[in-house]
mmCIF file with all atom_site columns, C-alpha atoms in Angstrom:
data_model
loop_
_atom_site.group_PDB
_atom_site.id
_atom_site.type_symbol
_atom_site.label_atom_id
_atom_site.label_alt_id
_atom_site.label_comp_id
_atom_site.label_asym_id
_atom_site.label_entity_id
_atom_site.label_seq_id
_atom_site.pdbx_PDB_ins_code
_atom_site.Cartn_x
_atom_site.Cartn_y
_atom_site.Cartn_z
_atom_site.occupancy
_atom_site.B_iso_or_equiv
_atom_site.pdbx_formal_charge
_atom_site.auth_seq_id
_atom_site.auth_comp_id
_atom_site.auth_asym_id
_atom_site.auth_atom_id
_atom_site.pdbx_PDB_model_num
ATOM 1   C CA . UNK A 1 1   ? -77.413 38.022 -36.168 1.00 68.00 ? 5   UNK A CA 1
ATOM 2   C CA . UNK A 1 2   ? -77.212 38.751 -39.883 1.00 80.00 ? 6   UNK A CA 1
ATOM 3   C CA . UNK A 1 3   ? -73.806 39.668 -41.261 1.00 93.00 ? 7   UNK A CA 1
ATOM 4   C CA . UNK A 1 4   ? -72.813 42.450 -43.602 1.00 97.00 ? 8   UNK A CA 1
ATOM 5   C CA . UNK A 1 5   ? -74.811 42.239 -46.809 1.00 97.00 ? 9   UNK A CA 1
ATOM 6   C CA . UNK A 1 6   ? -73.594 43.618 -50.100 1.00 97.00 ? 10  UNK A CA 1
ATOM 7   C CA . UNK A 1 7   ? -75.544 43.895 -53.326 1.00 97.00 ? 11  UNK A CA 1
ATOM 8   C CA . UNK A 1 8   ? -75.184 43.150 -56.109 1.00 97.00 ? 12  UNK A CA 1
ATOM 9   C CA . UNK A 1 9   ? -72.616 40.363 -55.862 1.00 96.00 ? 13  UNK A CA 1
ATOM 10  C CA . UNK A 1 10  ? -71.591 40.470 -59.485 1.00 97.00 ? 14  UNK A CA 1
ATOM 11  C CA . UNK A 1 11  ? -72.007 43.075 -62.173 1.00 97.00 ? 15  UNK A CA 1
ATOM 12  C CA . UNK A 1 12  ? -70.600 44.009 -65.547 1.00 98.00 ? 16  UNK A CA 1
ATOM 13  C CA . UNK A 1 13  ? -70.537 47.595 -66.736 1.00 98.00 ? 17  UNK A CA 1
ATOM 14  C CA . UNK A 1 14  ? -69.248 49.425 -69.778 1.00 98.00 ? 18  UNK A CA 1
ATOM 15  C CA . UNK A 1 15  ? -66.587 52.101 -69.704 1.00 98.00 ? 19  UNK A CA 1
ATOM 16  C CA . UNK A 1 16  ? -68.096 55.516 -69.095 1.00 98.00 ? 20  UNK A CA 1
ATOM 17  C CA . UNK A 1 17  ? -71.105 54.193 -67.201 1.00 98.00 ? 21  UNK A CA 1
ATOM 18  C CA . UNK A 1 18  ? -71.696 54.669 -63.529 1.00 98.00 ? 22  UNK A CA 1
ATOM 19  C CA . UNK A 1 19  ? -72.415 52.095 -60.828 1.00 98.00 ? 23  UNK A CA 1
ATOM 20  C CA . UNK A 1 20  ? -73.937 52.089 -57.360 1.00 98.00 ? 24  UNK A CA 1
ATOM 21  C CA . UNK A 1 21  ? -73.116 49.413 -54.798 1.00 98.00 ? 25  UNK A CA 1
ATOM 22  C CA . UNK A 1 22  ? -75.057 48.857 -51.622 1.00 98.00 ? 26  UNK A CA 1
ATOM 23  C CA . UNK A 1 23  ? -74.050 47.704 -48.153 1.00 98.00 ? 27  UNK A CA 1
ATOM 24  C CA . UNK A 1 24  ? -76.223 46.815 -45.164 1.00 98.00 ? 28  UNK A CA 1
ATOM 25  C CA . UNK A 1 25  ? -74.126 46.651 -41.992 1.00 97.00 ? 29  UNK A CA 1
ATOM 26  C CA . UNK A 1 26  ? -74.605 44.366 -39.030 1.00 96.00 ? 30  UNK A CA 1
ATOM 27  C CA . UNK A 1 27  ? -77.482 45.565 -36.896 1.00 95.00 ? 31  UNK A CA 1
ATOM 28  C CA . UNK A 1 28  ? -76.302 48.150 -34.396 1.00 93.00 ? 32  UNK A CA 1
ATOM 29  C CA . UNK A 1 29  ? -73.112 48.979 -36.269 1.00 94.00 ? 33  UNK A CA 1
ATOM 30  C CA . UNK A 1 30  ? -72.770 52.652 -37.101 1.00 94.00 ? 34  UNK A CA 1
ATOM 31  C CA . UNK A 1 31  ? -69.463 52.631 -38.965 1.00 93.00 ? 35  UNK A CA 1
ATOM 32  C CA . UNK A 1 32  ? -69.217 51.462 -42.556 1.00 96.00 ? 36  UNK A CA 1
ATOM 33  C CA . UNK A 1 33  ? -65.976 51.348 -44.514 1.00 95.00 ? 37  UNK A CA 1
ATOM 34  C CA . UNK A 1 34  ? -65.410 50.610 -48.178 1.00 97.00 ? 38  UNK A CA 1
ATOM 35  C CA . UNK A 1 35  ? -62.374 48.986 -49.758 1.00 96.00 ? 39  UNK A CA 1
ATOM 36  C CA . UNK A 1 36  ? -61.246 48.184 -53.255 1.00 96.00 ? 40  UNK A CA 1
ATOM 37  C CA . UNK A 1 37  ? -59.376 44.904 -53.698 1.00 94.00 ? 41  UNK A CA 1
ATOM 38  C CA . UNK A 1 38  ? -57.296 44.115 -56.747 1.00 91.00 ? 42  UNK A CA 1
ATOM 39  C CA . UNK A 1 39  ? -54.641 41.404 -57.183 1.00 82.00 ? 43  UNK A CA 1
ATOM 40  C CA . UNK A 1 40  ? -51.725 43.799 -57.522 1.00 74.00 ? 44  UNK A CA 1
ATOM 41  C CA . UNK A 1 41  ? -52.733 46.489 -55.032 1.00 77.00 ? 45  UNK A CA 1
ATOM 42  C CA . UNK A 1 42  ? -54.269 44.473 -52.233 1.00 84.00 ? 46  UNK A CA 1
ATOM 43  C CA . UNK A 1 43  ? -56.870 46.228 -50.097 1.00 91.00 ? 47  UNK A CA 1
ATOM 44  C CA . UNK A 1 44  ? -57.159 49.951 -50.705 1.00 93.00 ? 48  UNK A CA 1
ATOM 45  C CA . UNK A 1 45  ? -59.239 52.060 -48.341 1.00 93.00 ? 49  UNK A CA 1
ATOM 46  C CA . UNK A 1 46  ? -61.891 54.146 -50.067 1.00 96.00 ? 50  UNK A CA 1
ATOM 47  C CA . UNK A 1 47  ? -63.800 55.865 -47.257 1.00 94.00 ? 51  UNK A CA 1
ATOM 48  C CA . UNK A 1 48  ? -65.480 55.415 -43.904 1.00 93.00 ? 52  UNK A CA 1
ATOM 49  C CA . UNK A 1 49  ? -68.867 56.682 -42.818 1.00 95.00 ? 53  UNK A CA 1
ATOM 50  C CA . UNK A 1 50  ? -70.124 57.052 -39.293 1.00 93.00 ? 54  UNK A CA 1
ATOM 51  C CA . UNK A 1 51  ? -73.567 58.344 -38.396 1.00 91.00 ? 55  UNK A CA 1
ATOM 52  C CA . UNK A 1 52  ? -74.160 59.585 -41.958 1.00 94.00 ? 56  UNK A CA 1
ATOM 53  C CA . UNK A 1 53  ? -70.907 61.577 -42.043 1.00 94.00 ? 57  UNK A CA 1
ATOM 54  C CA . UNK A 1 54  ? -67.779 60.743 -43.986 1.00 93.00 ? 58  UNK A CA 1
ATOM 55  C CA . UNK A 1 55  ? -65.121 60.398 -41.327 1.00 89.00 ? 59  UNK A CA 1
ATOM 56  C CA . UNK A 1 56  ? -62.166 59.348 -43.418 1.00 88.00 ? 60  UNK A CA 1
ATOM 57  C CA . UNK A 1 57  ? -61.214 59.134 -47.057 1.00 91.00 ? 61  UNK A CA 1
ATOM 58  C CA . UNK A 1 58  ? -58.543 57.279 -49.005 1.00 92.00 ? 62  UNK A CA 1
ATOM 59  C CA . UNK A 1 59  ? -56.607 58.428 -52.047 1.00 92.00 ? 63  UNK A CA 1
ATOM 60  C CA . UNK A 1 60  ? -59.134 57.831 -54.780 1.00 96.00 ? 64  UNK A CA 1
ATOM 61  C CA . UNK A 1 61  ? -60.345 60.285 -57.420 1.00 97.00 ? 65  UNK A CA 1
ATOM 62  C CA . UNK A 1 62  ? -63.579 62.169 -57.016 1.00 96.00 ? 66  UNK A CA 1
ATOM 63  C CA . UNK A 1 63  ? -65.335 59.672 -59.301 1.00 98.00 ? 67  UNK A CA 1
ATOM 64  C CA . UNK A 1 64  ? -65.612 57.496 -56.204 1.00 98.00 ? 68  UNK A CA 1
ATOM 65  C CA . UNK A 1 65  ? -68.207 58.705 -53.747 1.00 97.00 ? 69  UNK A CA 1
ATOM 66  C CA . UNK A 1 66  ? -70.361 57.327 -51.019 1.00 97.00 ? 70  UNK A CA 1
ATOM 67  C CA . UNK A 1 67  ? -73.056 58.087 -48.538 1.00 97.00 ? 71  UNK A CA 1
ATOM 68  C CA . UNK A 1 68  ? -74.668 56.651 -45.466 1.00 97.00 ? 72  UNK A CA 1
ATOM 69  C CA . UNK A 1 69  ? -78.307 56.715 -44.531 1.00 97.00 ? 73  UNK A CA 1
ATOM 70  C CA . UNK A 1 70  ? -79.922 57.149 -41.153 1.00 96.00 ? 74  UNK A CA 1
ATOM 71  C CA . UNK A 1 71  ? -80.331 53.367 -40.786 1.00 94.00 ? 75  UNK A CA 1
ATOM 72  C CA . UNK A 1 72  ? -76.539 53.008 -41.312 1.00 95.00 ? 76  UNK A CA 1
ATOM 73  C CA . UNK A 1 73  ? -76.942 51.411 -44.730 1.00 97.00 ? 77  UNK A CA 1
ATOM 74  C CA . UNK A 1 74  ? -74.359 52.743 -47.145 1.00 98.00 ? 78  UNK A CA 1
ATOM 75  C CA . UNK A 1 75  ? -73.929 53.111 -50.858 1.00 98.00 ? 79  UNK A CA 1
ATOM 76  C CA . UNK A 1 76  ? -70.889 53.827 -52.950 1.00 98.00 ? 80  UNK A CA 1
ATOM 77  C CA . UNK A 1 77  ? -70.969 55.209 -56.448 1.00 98.00 ? 81  UNK A CA 1
ATOM 78  C CA . UNK A 1 78  ? -68.372 55.185 -59.163 1.00 98.00 ? 82  UNK A CA 1
ATOM 79  C CA . UNK A 1 79  ? -68.995 57.490 -62.094 1.00 96.00 ? 83  UNK A CA 1
ATOM 80  C CA . UNK A 1 80  ? -67.392 57.451 -65.539 1.00 97.00 ? 84  UNK A CA 1
ATOM 81  C CA . UNK A 1 81  ? -66.118 53.918 -65.104 1.00 98.00 ? 85  UNK A CA 1
ATOM 82  C CA . UNK A 1 82  ? -62.640 53.005 -66.334 1.00 98.00 ? 86  UNK A CA 1
ATOM 83  C CA . UNK A 1 83  ? -61.234 49.562 -67.073 1.00 97.00 ? 87  UNK A CA 1
ATOM 84  C CA . UNK A 1 84  ? -58.981 49.917 -64.033 1.00 95.00 ? 88  UNK A CA 1
ATOM 85  C CA . UNK A 1 85  ? -62.014 50.127 -61.773 1.00 97.00 ? 89  UNK A CA 1
ATOM 86  C CA . UNK A 1 86  ? -62.568 46.404 -62.235 1.00 97.00 ? 90  UNK A CA 1
ATOM 87  C CA . UNK A 1 87  ? -62.154 44.990 -58.755 1.00 96.00 ? 91  UNK A CA 1
ATOM 88  C CA . UNK A 1 88  ? -63.792 43.422 -55.754 1.00 96.00 ? 92  UNK A CA 1
ATOM 89  C CA . UNK A 1 89  ? -65.435 46.126 -53.646 1.00 97.00 ? 93  UNK A CA 1
ATOM 90  C CA . UNK A 1 90  ? -65.693 45.223 -50.005 1.00 97.00 ? 94  UNK A CA 1
ATOM 91  C CA . UNK A 1 91  ? -67.805 46.800 -47.327 1.00 97.00 ? 95  UNK A CA 1
ATOM 92  C CA . UNK A 1 92  ? -67.025 46.401 -43.636 1.00 96.00 ? 96  UNK A CA 1
ATOM 93  C CA . UNK A 1 93  ? -68.968 47.443 -40.566 1.00 95.00 ? 97  UNK A CA 1
ATOM 94  C CA . UNK A 1 94  ? -68.175 47.913 -36.912 1.00 92.00 ? 98  UNK A CA 1
ATOM 95  C CA . UNK A 1 95  ? -69.859 49.505 -33.894 1.00 89.00 ? 99  UNK A CA 1
ATOM 96  C CA . UNK A 1 96  ? -67.803 52.708 -33.933 1.00 82.00 ? 100 UNK A CA 1
ATOM 97  C CA . UNK A 1 97  ? -64.933 52.080 -36.339 1.00 75.00 ? 101 UNK A CA 1
ATOM 98  C CA . UNK A 1 98  ? -61.580 50.286 -36.531 1.00 67.00 ? 102 UNK A CA 1
ATOM 99  C CA . UNK A 1 99  ? -59.782 53.329 -35.222 1.00 70.00 ? 103 UNK A CA 1
ATOM 100 C CA . UNK A 1 100 ? -61.085 52.567 -31.763 1.00 75.00 ? 104 UNK A CA 1
ATOM 101 C CA . UNK A 1 101 ? -59.791 49.008 -31.902 1.00 78.00 ? 105 UNK A CA 1
ATOM 102 C CA . UNK A 1 102 ? -63.174 47.592 -32.850 1.00 83.00 ? 106 UNK A CA 1
ATOM 103 C CA . UNK A 1 103 ? -63.153 44.525 -35.019 1.00 90.00 ? 107 UNK A CA 1
ATOM 104 C CA . UNK A 1 104 ? -64.535 45.279 -38.463 1.00 92.00 ? 108 UNK A CA 1
ATOM 105 C CA . UNK A 1 105 ? -66.661 42.664 -40.221 1.00 95.00 ? 109 UNK A CA 1
ATOM 106 C CA . UNK A 1 106 ? -66.670 42.289 -43.970 1.00 96.00 ? 110 UNK A CA 1
ATOM 107 C CA . UNK A 1 107 ? -69.364 41.468 -46.451 1.00 97.00 ? 111 UNK A CA 1
ATOM 108 C CA . UNK A 1 108 ? -68.841 39.032 -49.315 1.00 95.00 ? 112 UNK A CA 1
ATOM 109 C CA . UNK A 1 109 ? -68.084 41.854 -51.715 1.00 96.00 ? 113 UNK A CA 1
ATOM 110 C CA . UNK A 1 110 ? -69.334 43.090 -55.046 1.00 97.00 ? 114 UNK A CA 1
ATOM 111 C CA . UNK A 1 111 ? -67.385 41.953 -58.075 1.00 96.00 ? 115 UNK A CA 1
ATOM 112 C CA . UNK A 1 112 ? -67.311 44.739 -60.650 1.00 97.00 ? 116 UNK A CA 1
ATOM 113 C CA . UNK A 1 113 ? -66.063 44.096 -64.166 1.00 97.00 ? 117 UNK A CA 1
ATOM 114 C CA . UNK A 1 114 ? -65.709 47.049 -66.518 1.00 97.00 ? 118 UNK A CA 1
ATOM 115 C CA . UNK A 1 115 ? -65.557 46.193 -70.223 1.00 97.00 ? 119 UNK A CA 1
ATOM 116 C CA . UNK B 2 1   ? -45.612 57.009 -42.286 1.00 70.00 ? 2   UNK B CA 1
ATOM 117 C CA . UNK B 2 2   ? -47.406 54.073 -40.787 1.00 79.00 ? 3   UNK B CA 1
ATOM 118 C CA . UNK B 2 3   ? -47.057 50.878 -42.773 1.00 88.00 ? 4   UNK B CA 1
ATOM 119 C CA . UNK B 2 4   ? -47.419 47.137 -42.635 1.00 93.00 ? 5   UNK B CA 1
ATOM 120 C CA . UNK B 2 5   ? -45.465 44.549 -44.601 1.00 95.00 ? 6   UNK B CA 1
ATOM 121 C CA . UNK B 2 6   ? -46.053 40.912 -45.336 1.00 96.00 ? 7   UNK B CA 1
ATOM 122 C CA . UNK B 2 7   ? -42.669 39.869 -46.710 1.00 96.00 ? 8   UNK B CA 1
ATOM 123 C CA . UNK B 2 8   ? -43.815 36.575 -48.246 1.00 96.00 ? 9   UNK B CA 1
ATOM 124 C CA . UNK B 2 9   ? -46.224 36.491 -51.163 1.00 95.00 ? 10  UNK B CA 1
ATOM 125 C CA . UNK B 2 10  ? -46.707 32.761 -50.696 1.00 96.00 ? 11  UNK B CA 1
ATOM 126 C CA . UNK B 2 11  ? -46.102 30.216 -47.977 1.00 98.00 ? 12  UNK B CA 1
ATOM 127 C CA . UNK B 2 12  ? -46.209 26.480 -48.576 1.00 98.00 ? 13  UNK B CA 1
ATOM 128 C CA . UNK B 2 13  ? -46.466 24.003 -45.742 1.00 98.00 ? 14  UNK B CA 1
ATOM 129 C CA . UNK B 2 14  ? -47.309 20.324 -45.430 1.00 98.00 ? 15  UNK B CA 1
ATOM 130 C CA . UNK B 2 15  ? -50.466 19.327 -43.610 1.00 98.00 ? 16  UNK B CA 1
ATOM 131 C CA . UNK B 2 16  ? -49.767 18.662 -39.951 1.00 97.00 ? 17  UNK B CA 1
ATOM 132 C CA . UNK B 2 17  ? -46.692 20.888 -39.860 1.00 98.00 ? 18  UNK B CA 1
ATOM 133 C CA . UNK B 2 18  ? -46.597 24.192 -38.008 1.00 97.00 ? 19  UNK B CA 1
ATOM 134 C CA . UNK B 2 19  ? -47.195 27.309 -40.075 1.00 97.00 ? 20  UNK B CA 1
ATOM 135 C CA . UNK B 2 20  ? -46.072 30.913 -39.745 1.00 98.00 ? 21  UNK B CA 1
ATOM 136 C CA . UNK B 2 21  ? -47.257 33.883 -41.787 1.00 98.00 ? 22  UNK B CA 1
ATOM 137 C CA . UNK B 2 22  ? -45.116 36.943 -41.181 1.00 98.00 ? 23  UNK B CA 1
ATOM 138 C CA . UNK B 2 23  ? -46.138 40.539 -40.608 1.00 98.00 ? 24  UNK B CA 1
ATOM 139 C CA . UNK B 2 24  ? -44.044 43.561 -39.650 1.00 97.00 ? 25  UNK B CA 1
ATOM 140 C CA . UNK B 2 25  ? -45.299 47.055 -39.008 1.00 95.00 ? 26  UNK B CA 1
ATOM 141 C CA . UNK B 2 26  ? -44.189 50.612 -38.568 1.00 92.00 ? 27  UNK B CA 1
ATOM 142 C CA . UNK B 2 27  ? -46.294 52.930 -36.405 1.00 85.00 ? 28  UNK B CA 1
ATOM 143 C CA . UNK B 2 28  ? -45.830 55.752 -33.991 1.00 81.00 ? 29  UNK B CA 1
ATOM 144 C CA . UNK B 2 29  ? -47.393 55.045 -30.639 1.00 80.00 ? 30  UNK B CA 1
ATOM 145 C CA . UNK B 2 30  ? -49.018 51.824 -29.582 1.00 83.00 ? 31  UNK B CA 1
ATOM 146 C CA . UNK B 2 31  ? -50.069 49.603 -32.477 1.00 88.00 ? 32  UNK B CA 1
ATOM 147 C CA . UNK B 2 32  ? -53.444 48.011 -32.975 1.00 91.00 ? 33  UNK B CA 1
ATOM 148 C CA . UNK B 2 33  ? -52.828 44.911 -35.109 1.00 94.00 ? 34  UNK B CA 1
ATOM 149 C CA . UNK B 2 34  ? -55.231 42.592 -36.874 1.00 95.00 ? 35  UNK B CA 1
ATOM 150 C CA . UNK B 2 35  ? -55.196 39.359 -38.897 1.00 97.00 ? 36  UNK B CA 1
ATOM 151 C CA . UNK B 2 36  ? -57.876 38.424 -41.396 1.00 97.00 ? 37  UNK B CA 1
ATOM 152 C CA . UNK B 2 37  ? -58.306 35.451 -43.733 1.00 97.00 ? 38  UNK B CA 1
ATOM 153 C CA . UNK B 2 38  ? -59.919 35.417 -47.154 1.00 96.00 ? 39  UNK B CA 1
ATOM 154 C CA . UNK B 2 39  ? -61.129 32.238 -48.820 1.00 93.00 ? 40  UNK B CA 1
ATOM 155 C CA . UNK B 2 40  ? -61.611 32.210 -52.617 1.00 87.00 ? 41  UNK B CA 1
ATOM 156 C CA . UNK B 2 41  ? -64.402 34.464 -53.833 1.00 80.00 ? 42  UNK B CA 1
ATOM 157 C CA . UNK B 2 42  ? -65.325 35.462 -50.293 1.00 85.00 ? 43  UNK B CA 1
ATOM 158 C CA . UNK B 2 43  ? -64.979 38.485 -48.065 1.00 89.00 ? 44  UNK B CA 1
ATOM 159 C CA . UNK B 2 44  ? -62.426 38.752 -45.280 1.00 94.00 ? 45  UNK B CA 1
ATOM 160 C CA . UNK B 2 45  ? -62.967 36.967 -41.995 1.00 95.00 ? 46  UNK B CA 1
ATOM 161 C CA . UNK B 2 46  ? -61.544 38.203 -38.696 1.00 95.00 ? 47  UNK B CA 1
ATOM 162 C CA . UNK B 2 47  ? -59.010 35.893 -37.021 1.00 97.00 ? 48  UNK B CA 1
ATOM 163 C CA . UNK B 2 48  ? -57.550 37.854 -34.121 1.00 96.00 ? 49  UNK B CA 1
ATOM 164 C CA . UNK B 2 49  ? -56.283 41.219 -32.954 1.00 95.00 ? 50  UNK B CA 1
ATOM 165 C CA . UNK B 2 50  ? -53.802 42.760 -30.559 1.00 94.00 ? 51  UNK B CA 1
ATOM 166 C CA . UNK B 2 51  ? -54.761 45.936 -28.757 1.00 89.00 ? 52  UNK B CA 1
ATOM 167 C CA . UNK B 2 52  ? -52.999 45.615 -25.429 1.00 86.00 ? 53  UNK B CA 1
ATOM 168 C CA . UNK B 2 53  ? -52.153 42.978 -22.838 1.00 87.00 ? 54  UNK B CA 1
ATOM 169 C CA . UNK B 2 54  ? -50.574 39.580 -23.396 1.00 91.00 ? 55  UNK B CA 1
ATOM 170 C CA . UNK B 2 55  ? -48.198 39.385 -26.317 1.00 93.00 ? 56  UNK B CA 1
ATOM 171 C CA . UNK B 2 56  ? -49.593 36.014 -27.380 1.00 96.00 ? 57  UNK B CA 1
ATOM 172 C CA . UNK B 2 57  ? -53.075 36.404 -28.831 1.00 96.00 ? 58  UNK B CA 1
ATOM 173 C CA . UNK B 2 58  ? -55.313 33.430 -29.537 1.00 96.00 ? 59  UNK B CA 1
ATOM 174 C CA . UNK B 2 59  ? -57.903 33.580 -32.261 1.00 95.00 ? 60  UNK B CA 1
ATOM 175 C CA . UNK B 2 60  ? -60.299 31.615 -34.414 1.00 92.00 ? 61  UNK B CA 1
ATOM 176 C CA . UNK B 2 61  ? -59.646 28.191 -36.006 1.00 93.00 ? 62  UNK B CA 1
ATOM 177 C CA . UNK B 2 62  ? -56.651 27.466 -33.761 1.00 96.00 ? 63  UNK B CA 1
ATOM 178 C CA . UNK B 2 63  ? -54.604 30.439 -34.951 1.00 97.00 ? 64  UNK B CA 1
ATOM 179 C CA . UNK B 2 64  ? -52.501 32.589 -32.669 1.00 97.00 ? 65  UNK B CA 1
ATOM 180 C CA . UNK B 2 65  ? -50.177 35.540 -33.144 1.00 98.00 ? 66  UNK B CA 1
ATOM 181 C CA . UNK B 2 66  ? -47.288 36.899 -31.162 1.00 96.00 ? 67  UNK B CA 1
ATOM 182 C CA . UNK B 2 67  ? -46.798 40.614 -30.745 1.00 95.00 ? 68  UNK B CA 1
ATOM 183 C CA . UNK B 2 68  ? -43.098 41.477 -30.569 1.00 95.00 ? 69  UNK B CA 1
ATOM 184 C CA . UNK B 2 69  ? -42.549 45.152 -29.886 1.00 92.00 ? 70  UNK B CA 1
ATOM 185 C CA . UNK B 2 70  ? -38.762 45.120 -30.233 1.00 93.00 ? 71  UNK B CA 1
ATOM 186 C CA . UNK B 2 71  ? -38.947 43.442 -33.644 1.00 95.00 ? 72  UNK B CA 1
ATOM 187 C CA . UNK B 2 72  ? -42.142 45.313 -34.629 1.00 95.00 ? 73  UNK B CA 1
ATOM 188 C CA . UNK B 2 73  ? -43.664 42.035 -35.729 1.00 96.00 ? 74  UNK B CA 1
ATOM 189 C CA . UNK B 2 74  ? -47.009 40.301 -35.393 1.00 97.00 ? 75  UNK B CA 1
ATOM 190 C CA . UNK B 2 75  ? -46.549 36.864 -36.951 1.00 98.00 ? 76  UNK B CA 1
ATOM 191 C CA . UNK B 2 76  ? -49.504 34.526 -37.351 1.00 98.00 ? 77  UNK B CA 1
ATOM 192 C CA . UNK B 2 77  ? -48.967 30.926 -36.275 1.00 98.00 ? 78  UNK B CA 1
ATOM 193 C CA . UNK B 2 78  ? -50.713 27.601 -36.039 1.00 98.00 ? 79  UNK B CA 1
ATOM 194 C CA . UNK B 2 79  ? -49.190 24.457 -34.504 1.00 97.00 ? 80  UNK B CA 1
ATOM 195 C CA . UNK B 2 80  ? -50.623 22.011 -37.042 1.00 97.00 ? 81  UNK B CA 1
ATOM 196 C CA . UNK B 2 81  ? -51.778 23.140 -40.490 1.00 97.00 ? 82  UNK B CA 1
ATOM 197 C CA . UNK B 2 82  ? -54.874 21.823 -42.219 1.00 97.00 ? 83  UNK B CA 1
ATOM 198 C CA . UNK B 2 83  ? -55.536 21.706 -45.950 1.00 97.00 ? 84  UNK B CA 1
ATOM 199 C CA . UNK B 2 84  ? -58.598 23.831 -45.247 1.00 95.00 ? 85  UNK B CA 1
ATOM 200 C CA . UNK B 2 85  ? -56.305 26.619 -43.950 1.00 97.00 ? 86  UNK B CA 1
ATOM 201 C CA . UNK B 2 86  ? -55.250 27.284 -47.541 1.00 97.00 ? 87  UNK B CA 1
ATOM 202 C CA . UNK B 2 87  ? -56.325 30.865 -48.162 1.00 96.00 ? 88  UNK B CA 1
ATOM 203 C CA . UNK B 2 88  ? -55.124 34.463 -48.410 1.00 96.00 ? 89  UNK B CA 1
ATOM 204 C CA . UNK B 2 89  ? -54.065 36.059 -45.130 1.00 97.00 ? 90  UNK B CA 1
ATOM 205 C CA . UNK B 2 90  ? -53.986 39.792 -44.445 1.00 97.00 ? 91  UNK B CA 1
ATOM 206 C CA . UNK B 2 91  ? -52.309 41.697 -41.654 1.00 97.00 ? 92  UNK B CA 1
ATOM 207 C CA . UNK B 2 92  ? -53.493 45.220 -40.811 1.00 94.00 ? 93  UNK B CA 1
ATOM 208 C CA . UNK B 2 93  ? -52.399 48.010 -38.477 1.00 92.00 ? 94  UNK B CA 1
ATOM 209 C CA . UNK B 2 94  ? -54.290 51.052 -37.281 1.00 86.00 ? 95  UNK B CA 1
ATOM 210 C CA . UNK B 2 95  ? -53.022 54.264 -38.793 1.00 73.00 ? 96  UNK B CA 1
ATOM 211 C CA . UNK B 2 96  ? -53.578 57.925 -38.067 1.00 64.00 ? 97  UNK B CA 1
ATOM 212 C CA . UNK B 2 97  ? -54.817 59.845 -35.066 1.00 64.00 ? 98  UNK B CA 1
ATOM 213 C CA . UNK B 2 98  ? -58.120 61.027 -33.694 1.00 65.00 ? 99  UNK B CA 1
ATOM 214 C CA . UNK B 2 99  ? -60.970 60.817 -36.143 1.00 62.00 ? 100 UNK B CA 1
ATOM 215 C CA . UNK B 2 100 ? -58.572 60.209 -39.023 1.00 65.00 ? 101 UNK B CA 1
ATOM 216 C CA . UNK B 2 101 ? -57.733 56.671 -37.910 1.00 77.00 ? 102 UNK B CA 1
ATOM 217 C CA . UNK B 2 102 ? -58.062 53.856 -40.407 1.00 81.00 ? 103 UNK B CA 1
ATOM 218 C CA . UNK B 2 103 ? -56.596 50.425 -41.033 1.00 87.00 ? 104 UNK B CA 1
ATOM 219 C CA . UNK B 2 104 ? -53.547 50.005 -43.256 1.00 89.00 ? 105 UNK B CA 1
ATOM 220 C CA . UNK B 2 105 ? -53.368 46.597 -44.912 1.00 92.00 ? 106 UNK B CA 1
ATOM 221 C CA . UNK B 2 106 ? -50.550 44.375 -46.033 1.00 94.00 ? 107 UNK B CA 1
ATOM 222 C CA . UNK B 2 107 ? -50.674 42.983 -49.551 1.00 93.00 ? 108 UNK B CA 1
ATOM 223 C CA . UNK B 2 108 ? -51.561 39.531 -48.308 1.00 95.00 ? 109 UNK B CA 1
ATOM 224 C CA . UNK B 2 109 ? -49.830 36.163 -48.099 1.00 96.00 ? 110 UNK B CA 1
ATOM 225 C CA . UNK B 2 110 ? -51.185 33.171 -49.939 1.00 96.00 ? 111 UNK B CA 1
ATOM 226 C CA . UNK B 2 111 ? -50.959 30.071 -47.773 1.00 97.00 ? 112 UNK B CA 1
ATOM 227 C CA . UNK B 2 112 ? -50.988 26.674 -49.463 1.00 97.00 ? 113 UNK B CA 1
ATOM 228 C CA . UNK B 2 113 ? -51.224 23.612 -47.234 1.00 97.00 ? 114 UNK B CA 1
ATOM 229 C CA . UNK B 2 114 ? -50.326 20.458 -49.112 1.00 96.00 ? 115 UNK B CA 1
ATOM 230 C CA . UNK B 2 115 ? -51.872 17.108 -48.180 1.00 94.00 ? 116 UNK B CA 1
#
């Protein structure tokens, strides 16, 4: 069974640009969560989608947005990039979400560098 | 508020010795607790979780964790460390209620196993 797939793996953007990251969950998983990982802040929860609906949201500005498609694939978008947005962005999937006690499975992440 | 703490930024242990990576939590109600491991430039991999039942939970790669309700701890242990166990370890606890549940993550503990 294929794992969680994230694309692209590495990207470099300029301040002020916008970026879209993609996540394909494990087949049959309907919940997709996004996290930002930085050395000083650890893992910060961005949002969770379930059946195309945002179910939960972390404390990030509105520049961070996401969506989920009917096949459970998800995208996240960051507009007006800032230097501080440089991070590893991780996607995780689970059958119905970690809130139920499900194990969540992570992709390899997308490394974003903003210059 | 719900929280999870990993009091040690780094743990050093000699190969073959037992290892412990500490995690304490603060939740209302019954905790759901998780341990994940992250190898360099990779996503997080699930090790084990406690939902209910036996306080001693066995997981992947020979790891185990002991749930201690009175001390609100969920320490990760392994009887004999391997150099290949060197990685970043994250503890997480379920937060929130109803549809607002999400995982709260510790800041991680870097484990170095010396040959």
